[in-house]
C-alpha cells in the first residue's frame, strides 16, 4: 500500500541478503560434500601410522577452504545487491535517499539532522509537556503569534514551569523566517529567556525530493507536494522534540487554547496511567490536540518520513496508532483546543472548521482516583461498568434495574472527596435514566477479591431527573471515603445508562495514586 523509494531500497537490501544467505549455504554445502568425499578416499588409502599427522592438517585445510568460499560468495552477492540498489536510486536525490534509509533502519533512534536554532536553546531539565507547532508562509492571514500568545496566556505561572513550546518555521524562504523570528523575539522575549519557547528550522537539504510525487487519491500535483512536505515538516519537528519532555502535544499554528489546559490534560494522563495508549485526543479536528508519549516520537518521525508522499498526516496517524495496537480513538470532552484560522496554509483557501465540543473557560475535569467497579445490574453487550468512570465519551448501559440493585466504586485508597457528580441517560436515550436512586459513601471495605463493598454507608442525597451533584463533601463527612455507591430505590421498566461518574478530590494532583483509573474484577 505504501510503495516508496525508501521501501524499494529496503526490499532490495532484504532480497540481496536473502540471496546471499541461500547461495552461500548452497555452495558451502556442495563444497563441503566434495571435500569430505576426497578426504575419506585419502584416509582409506593411508596407513595407520600416518593418520595422526595427516588428520590435523586436513582439518585446517577444510576450515580454510570453507571460510574462503564464504567470503568470496558473500562479496559477490552483496556487490550485486549494491549495484542493483545504485541502479534503482538513480534520481538526483539518490544520496539523500540512501542517507534517509540508513536512518530509518533504526526506528528507536533520532534522525541525524543539524537544525538551525533561530531563537532560544533547549533546557537541561526535562519538562512535563512539549507543545509542537509547524508553520509556513501563508497566502492569507498568519495566526502563529496569536496561537503562541494563547498557549502562554491560558497557562498559570506553575503550569508554565512544566511547558516548552517548539516552533518549527518550515518554510524554505529564509528571509520570511528571519523576519518572523524577529517579531517572535520581540513579543515573547521573556519566554525565550526562560527556556519556554524555542524556534528552529530544518535546512532544505535534509528534505527528500518533492518533485514527481505519486498522485494518490487523484490530488493535484501542488496539493500532493504541499501535504508531502507537511509530513516531513512534522517528522523533523517530532525528531527535534524527542528528549525535551515526558509527553508531546501537537498543535497547528492557528489554534486557541482553553484556560489551564495543562491542568486538565494532567488529570486525564493521571487517570489513564496503568492503561495502554498511543495517542490521546483533546480535539476532534485535524492534527490539533494530539498527545503522545515522547518515547514514541522517534518511531512516529520515521513513519511520517518513510511514507511522506502517500497520504495526509492525519490519515497516517491513524495507521501509526493502529500499528502500535491502539485500535480505538481515545478522545476527551470538552475539547481543550479550538481551530481559529479562516484561511488554510494551502493556497489560502477558506477553512472555517470549528470544534463544537470546545470550552474556553476553565475545564474542571474530575480526578477519578484509581478504583475497582462492581455492579449486579445486567450489563448490555460491552457497555461495562468501567465506561461510566472513564473520561472518554462512553457510558455504562444495563438492563432494567430492580429495587436494591447497586453500582459501587471501591477506591484503591481512602480518599478525601470534595465533589461527586453523576449523570444518567443520553440526549438520544433520555428515558434510560435512573428514576429512583440514592447516592451513598462508605468506609471499612469488606468482601472477597471477586466483589467488595463497604461495611457502613452514609446517604448524601437522592437522584433528581436522573442526575445528582453534591459539593463540599469533605466538610460534611468525617472519614476518608473508600466506597461510592449508587443504590436503586425502586424498580423501573426502562434500561439504565450511567453516562458519567465524576469525583473531585481535595488532594493535590501529583499526590494521587497512579495505578490506573479503574479495574473491573
CSV table of N, CA and C in Angstrom, one decimal, residues 257-346:
chain,number,residue,atom,x,y,z
A,257,UNK,N,-6.5,28.1,22.9
A,257,UNK,CA,-6.4,27.1,23.9
A,257,UNK,C,-7.4,27.4,25.0
A,258,UNK,N,-7.9,26.4,25.7
A,258,UNK,CA,-8.7,26.6,26.9
A,258,UNK,C,-7.9,27.0,28.1
A,259,UNK,N,-8.6,27.6,29.0
A,259,UNK,CA,-7.9,28.1,30.2
A,259,UNK,C,-7.4,26.9,31.1
A,260,UNK,N,-6.1,27.0,31.5
A,260,UNK,CA,-5.5,26.0,32.3
A,260,UNK,C,-5.6,24.6,31.7
A,261,UNK,N,-5.3,24.6,30.4
A,261,UNK,CA,-5.4,23.3,29.6
A,261,UNK,C,-4.4,22.2,30.1
A,262,UNK,N,-3.3,22.7,30.6
A,262,UNK,CA,-2.3,21.7,31.1
A,262,UNK,C,-2.8,21.0,32.4
A,263,UNK,N,-3.5,21.7,33.3
A,263,UNK,CA,-4.0,21.0,34.5
A,263,UNK,C,-5.1,20.0,34.1
A,264,UNK,N,-5.9,20.3,33.1
A,264,UNK,CA,-6.9,19.4,32.6
A,264,UNK,C,-6.3,18.2,32.0
A,265,UNK,N,-5.3,18.4,31.2
A,265,UNK,CA,-4.5,17.4,30.5
A,265,UNK,C,-3.9,16.4,31.5
A,266,UNK,N,-3.2,17.0,32.5
A,266,UNK,CA,-2.5,16.2,33.5
A,266,UNK,C,-3.5,15.3,34.3
A,267,UNK,N,-4.7,15.8,34.5
A,267,UNK,CA,-5.7,14.9,35.2
A,267,UNK,C,-6.0,13.7,34.3
A,268,UNK,N,-6.2,14.0,33.0
A,268,UNK,CA,-6.5,12.9,32.1
A,268,UNK,C,-5.4,11.9,32.1
A,269,UNK,N,-4.2,12.3,31.9
A,269,UNK,CA,-3.0,11.4,31.9
A,269,UNK,C,-2.9,10.6,33.1
A,270,UNK,N,-3.1,11.3,34.3
A,270,UNK,CA,-3.0,10.6,35.6
A,270,UNK,C,-4.1,9.5,35.6
A,271,UNK,N,-5.3,9.8,35.2
A,271,UNK,CA,-6.3,8.8,35.2
A,271,UNK,C,-6.1,7.6,34.3
A,272,UNK,N,-5.2,7.8,33.2
A,272,UNK,CA,-5.0,6.8,32.3
A,272,UNK,C,-3.8,5.9,32.6
A,273,UNK,N,-3.0,6.3,33.6
A,273,UNK,CA,-1.8,5.5,33.9
A,273,UNK,C,-2.2,4.1,34.4
A,274,UNK,N,-1.5,3.2,33.9
A,274,UNK,CA,-1.9,1.8,34.1
A,274,UNK,C,-2.6,1.2,33.0
A,275,UNK,N,-3.1,2.0,32.1
A,275,UNK,CA,-3.8,1.5,30.9
A,275,UNK,C,-2.9,1.9,29.7
A,276,UNK,N,-3.0,1.1,28.6
A,276,UNK,CA,-2.2,1.3,27.4
A,276,UNK,C,-2.8,2.3,26.5
A,277,UNK,N,-2.0,3.3,26.0
A,277,UNK,CA,-2.5,4.2,24.9
A,277,UNK,C,-1.3,4.7,24.1
A,278,UNK,N,-1.5,5.0,22.9
A,278,UNK,CA,-0.5,5.6,22.0
A,278,UNK,C,-0.8,7.1,21.8
A,279,UNK,N,-2.1,7.4,21.5
A,279,UNK,CA,-2.4,8.8,21.2
A,279,UNK,C,-3.7,9.1,21.9
A,280,UNK,N,-3.7,10.2,22.7
A,280,UNK,CA,-4.9,10.8,23.3
A,280,UNK,C,-5.3,12.0,22.6
A,281,UNK,N,-6.6,12.2,22.3
A,281,UNK,CA,-7.0,13.3,21.5
A,281,UNK,C,-7.8,14.3,22.4
A,282,UNK,N,-7.4,15.6,22.3
A,282,UNK,CA,-8.1,16.6,23.0
A,282,UNK,C,-8.8,17.6,22.1
A,283,UNK,N,-9.0,17.2,20.8
A,283,UNK,CA,-9.7,18.0,19.8
A,283,UNK,C,-10.1,17.0,18.7
A,284,UNK,N,-11.2,17.2,18.1
A,284,UNK,CA,-11.6,16.3,17.0
A,284,UNK,C,-11.2,16.7,15.7
A,285,UNK,N,-10.5,17.9,15.6
A,285,UNK,CA,-10.1,18.4,14.3
A,285,UNK,C,-8.6,18.1,14.0
A,286,UNK,N,-8.4,17.7,12.7
A,286,UNK,CA,-7.1,17.7,12.1
A,286,UNK,C,-6.0,17.1,13.0
A,287,UNK,N,-4.8,17.8,13.0
A,287,UNK,CA,-3.7,17.4,13.8
A,287,UNK,C,-3.6,18.4,15.0
A,288,UNK,N,-4.7,18.6,15.6
A,288,UNK,CA,-4.8,19.5,16.8
A,288,UNK,C,-5.0,18.7,18.1
A,289,UNK,N,-4.3,19.0,19.1
A,289,UNK,CA,-4.5,18.4,20.4
A,289,UNK,C,-4.3,17.0,20.5
A,290,UNK,N,-3.3,16.5,19.8
A,290,UNK,CA,-2.9,15.0,19.8
A,290,UNK,C,-1.7,14.8,20.7
A,291,UNK,N,-1.9,14.0,21.8
A,291,UNK,CA,-0.9,13.8,22.8
A,291,UNK,C,-0.2,12.4,22.6
A,292,UNK,N,1.1,12.4,22.8
A,292,UNK,CA,1.9,11.2,22.7
A,292,UNK,C,2.9,11.1,23.8
A,293,UNK,N,3.3,9.9,24.1
A,293,UNK,CA,4.5,9.7,25.0
A,293,UNK,C,5.7,10.1,24.1
A,294,UNK,N,6.6,10.9,24.7
A,294,UNK,CA,7.8,11.3,24.0
A,294,UNK,C,8.6,10.2,23.5
A,295,UNK,N,8.6,9.0,24.2
A,295,UNK,CA,9.4,7.9,23.8
A,295,UNK,C,8.9,7.3,22.4
A,296,UNK,N,7.7,7.7,22.0
A,296,UNK,CA,7.2,7.2,20.7
A,296,UNK,C,7.5,8.1,19.6
A,297,UNK,N,8.1,9.3,19.9
A,297,UNK,CA,8.3,10.3,18.8
A,297,UNK,C,9.3,9.8,17.7
A,298,UNK,N,10.4,9.1,18.1
A,298,UNK,CA,11.3,8.7,17.0
A,298,UNK,C,10.6,7.8,16.0
A,299,UNK,N,9.8,6.8,16.5
A,299,UNK,CA,9.1,5.9,15.6
A,299,UNK,C,8.1,6.7,14.7
A,300,UNK,N,7.4,7.6,15.3
A,300,UNK,CA,6.4,8.4,14.6
A,300,UNK,C,7.1,9.3,13.5
A,301,UNK,N,8.3,9.9,13.9
A,301,UNK,CA,9.0,10.7,12.9
A,301,UNK,C,9.5,9.9,11.8
A,302,UNK,N,10.0,8.7,12.0
A,302,UNK,CA,10.5,7.8,11.0
A,302,UNK,C,9.3,7.4,10.1
A,303,UNK,N,8.2,7.1,10.7
A,303,UNK,CA,7.0,6.7,10.0
A,303,UNK,C,6.5,7.7,9.0
A,304,UNK,N,6.4,9.0,9.5
A,304,UNK,CA,6.0,10.1,8.6
A,304,UNK,C,7.0,10.3,7.5
A,305,UNK,N,8.2,10.2,7.8
A,305,UNK,CA,9.2,10.4,6.7
A,305,UNK,C,9.3,9.3,5.7
A,306,UNK,N,9.1,8.1,6.1
A,306,UNK,CA,9.1,6.9,5.2
A,306,UNK,C,7.9,7.0,4.2
A,307,UNK,N,6.7,7.4,4.7
A,307,UNK,CA,5.5,7.4,3.9
A,307,UNK,C,5.0,8.8,3.6
A,308,UNK,N,6.0,9.8,3.5
A,308,UNK,CA,5.6,11.2,3.4
A,308,UNK,C,4.7,11.5,2.2
A,309,UNK,N,4.9,10.8,1.1
A,309,UNK,CA,4.2,11.1,-0.2
A,309,UNK,C,2.9,10.3,-0.3
A,310,UNK,N,2.5,9.5,0.6
A,310,UNK,CA,1.4,8.5,0.4
A,310,UNK,C,0.1,9.2,0.7
A,311,UNK,N,0.0,9.9,1.8
A,311,UNK,CA,-1.3,10.5,2.2
A,311,UNK,C,-1.1,11.6,3.2
A,312,UNK,N,-2.2,12.4,3.6
A,312,UNK,CA,-2.1,13.4,4.5
A,312,UNK,C,-1.7,12.9,5.9
A,313,UNK,N,-1.1,13.8,6.7
A,313,UNK,CA,-0.5,13.4,8.0
A,313,UNK,C,-1.6,12.8,9.0
A,314,UNK,N,-2.8,13.4,9.0
A,314,UNK,CA,-3.8,12.9,9.9
A,314,UNK,C,-4.3,11.5,9.6
A,315,UNK,N,-4.2,11.1,8.3
A,315,UNK,CA,-4.5,9.8,7.9
A,315,UNK,C,-3.4,8.8,8.3
A,316,UNK,N,-2.1,9.3,8.1
A,316,UNK,CA,-1.0,8.4,8.6
A,316,UNK,C,-1.0,8.2,10.1
A,317,UNK,N,-1.5,9.1,10.8
A,317,UNK,CA,-1.6,9.0,12.3
A,317,UNK,C,-2.5,7.8,12.7
A,318,UNK,N,-3.6,7.7,11.9
A,318,UNK,CA,-4.5,6.6,12.2
A,318,UNK,C,-3.8,5.2,12.0
A,319,UNK,N,-3.0,5.1,10.9
A,319,UNK,CA,-2.3,3.9,10.6
A,319,UNK,C,-1.2,3.6,11.7
A,320,UNK,N,-0.5,4.7,12.1
A,320,UNK,CA,0.5,4.6,13.2
A,320,UNK,C,-0.1,4.1,14.5
A,321,UNK,N,-1.2,4.7,14.9
A,321,UNK,CA,-1.9,4.3,16.1
A,321,UNK,C,-2.3,2.8,16.1
A,322,UNK,N,-2.8,2.4,14.9
A,322,UNK,CA,-3.2,1.0,14.8
A,322,UNK,C,-2.0,0.0,14.8
A,323,UNK,N,-0.9,0.4,14.2
A,323,UNK,CA,0.2,-0.4,14.1
A,323,UNK,C,0.8,-0.6,15.5
A,324,UNK,N,0.6,0.3,16.4
A,324,UNK,CA,1.1,0.2,17.8
A,324,UNK,C,0.0,-0.3,18.7
A,325,UNK,N,-1.1,-0.9,18.1
A,325,UNK,CA,-2.1,-1.7,18.8
A,325,UNK,C,-3.1,-0.9,19.6
A,326,UNK,N,-3.2,0.4,19.3
A,326,UNK,CA,-4.4,1.1,19.9
A,326,UNK,C,-5.5,1.2,18.8
A,327,UNK,N,-6.5,0.3,19.0
A,327,UNK,CA,-7.5,0.1,18.0
A,327,UNK,C,-8.4,1.3,17.9
A,328,UNK,N,-8.9,1.8,19.0
A,328,UNK,CA,-9.9,2.8,19.0
A,328,UNK,C,-9.4,4.2,19.3
A,329,UNK,N,-10.2,5.2,18.9
A,329,UNK,CA,-9.9,6.6,19.2
A,329,UNK,C,-10.1,6.8,20.7
A,330,UNK,N,-9.2,7.5,21.4
A,330,UNK,CA,-9.5,7.9,22.8
A,330,UNK,C,-9.5,9.4,22.8
A,331,UNK,N,-10.7,9.9,22.8
A,331,UNK,CA,-10.9,11.4,22.7
A,331,UNK,C,-11.7,11.9,23.9
A,332,UNK,N,-11.3,13.1,24.4
A,332,UNK,CA,-11.9,13.6,25.6
A,332,UNK,C,-12.7,14.8,25.3
A,333,UNK,N,-13.8,14.9,26.1
A,333,UNK,CA,-14.6,16.1,26.0
A,333,UNK,C,-14.7,16.8,27.4
A,334,UNK,N,-14.8,18.1,27.5
A,334,UNK,CA,-14.8,19.0,26.4
A,334,UNK,C,-13.4,19.1,25.7
A,335,UNK,N,-13.3,19.6,24.5
A,335,UNK,CA,-12.1,19.8,23.8
A,335,UNK,C,-11.3,20.9,24.4
A,336,UNK,N,-10.0,20.8,24.5
A,336,UNK,CA,-9.1,21.8,25.1
A,336,UNK,C,-8.6,22.8,24.1
A,337,UNK,N,-8.8,22.5,22.8
A,337,UNK,CA,-8.2,23.4,21.7
A,337,UNK,C,-9.2,23.6,20.6
A,338,UNK,N,-9.1,24.8,20.1
A,338,UNK,CA,-10.1,25.2,19.0
A,338,UNK,C,-9.4,25.8,17.8
A,339,UNK,N,-9.8,25.4,16.6
A,339,UNK,CA,-9.2,25.9,15.4
A,339,UNK,C,-9.8,27.3,15.2
A,340,UNK,N,-8.9,28.3,14.9
A,340,UNK,CA,-9.4,29.7,14.8
A,340,UNK,C,-9.1,30.4,13.5
A,341,UNK,N,-8.3,29.7,12.6
A,341,UNK,CA,-8.0,30.3,11.3
A,341,UNK,C,-9.1,30.3,10.4
A,342,UNK,N,-9.2,31.3,9.5
A,342,UNK,CA,-10.2,31.4,8.5
A,342,UNK,C,-9.6,30.9,7.1
A,343,UNK,N,-8.3,31.0,7.0
A,343,UNK,CA,-7.7,30.6,5.7
A,343,UNK,C,-6.7,29.6,5.9
A,344,UNK,N,-6.7,28.5,5.1
A,344,UNK,CA,-5.8,27.4,5.2
A,344,UNK,C,-4.4,27.8,4.8
A,345,UNK,N,-3.4,27.1,5.3
A,345,UNK,CA,-2.0,27.3,4.8
A,345,UNK,C,-1.8,26.8,3.4
A,346,UNK,N,-2.7,26.0,2.9
A,346,UNK,CA,-2.7,25.6,1.5
A,346,UNK,C,-3.4,26.5,0.6
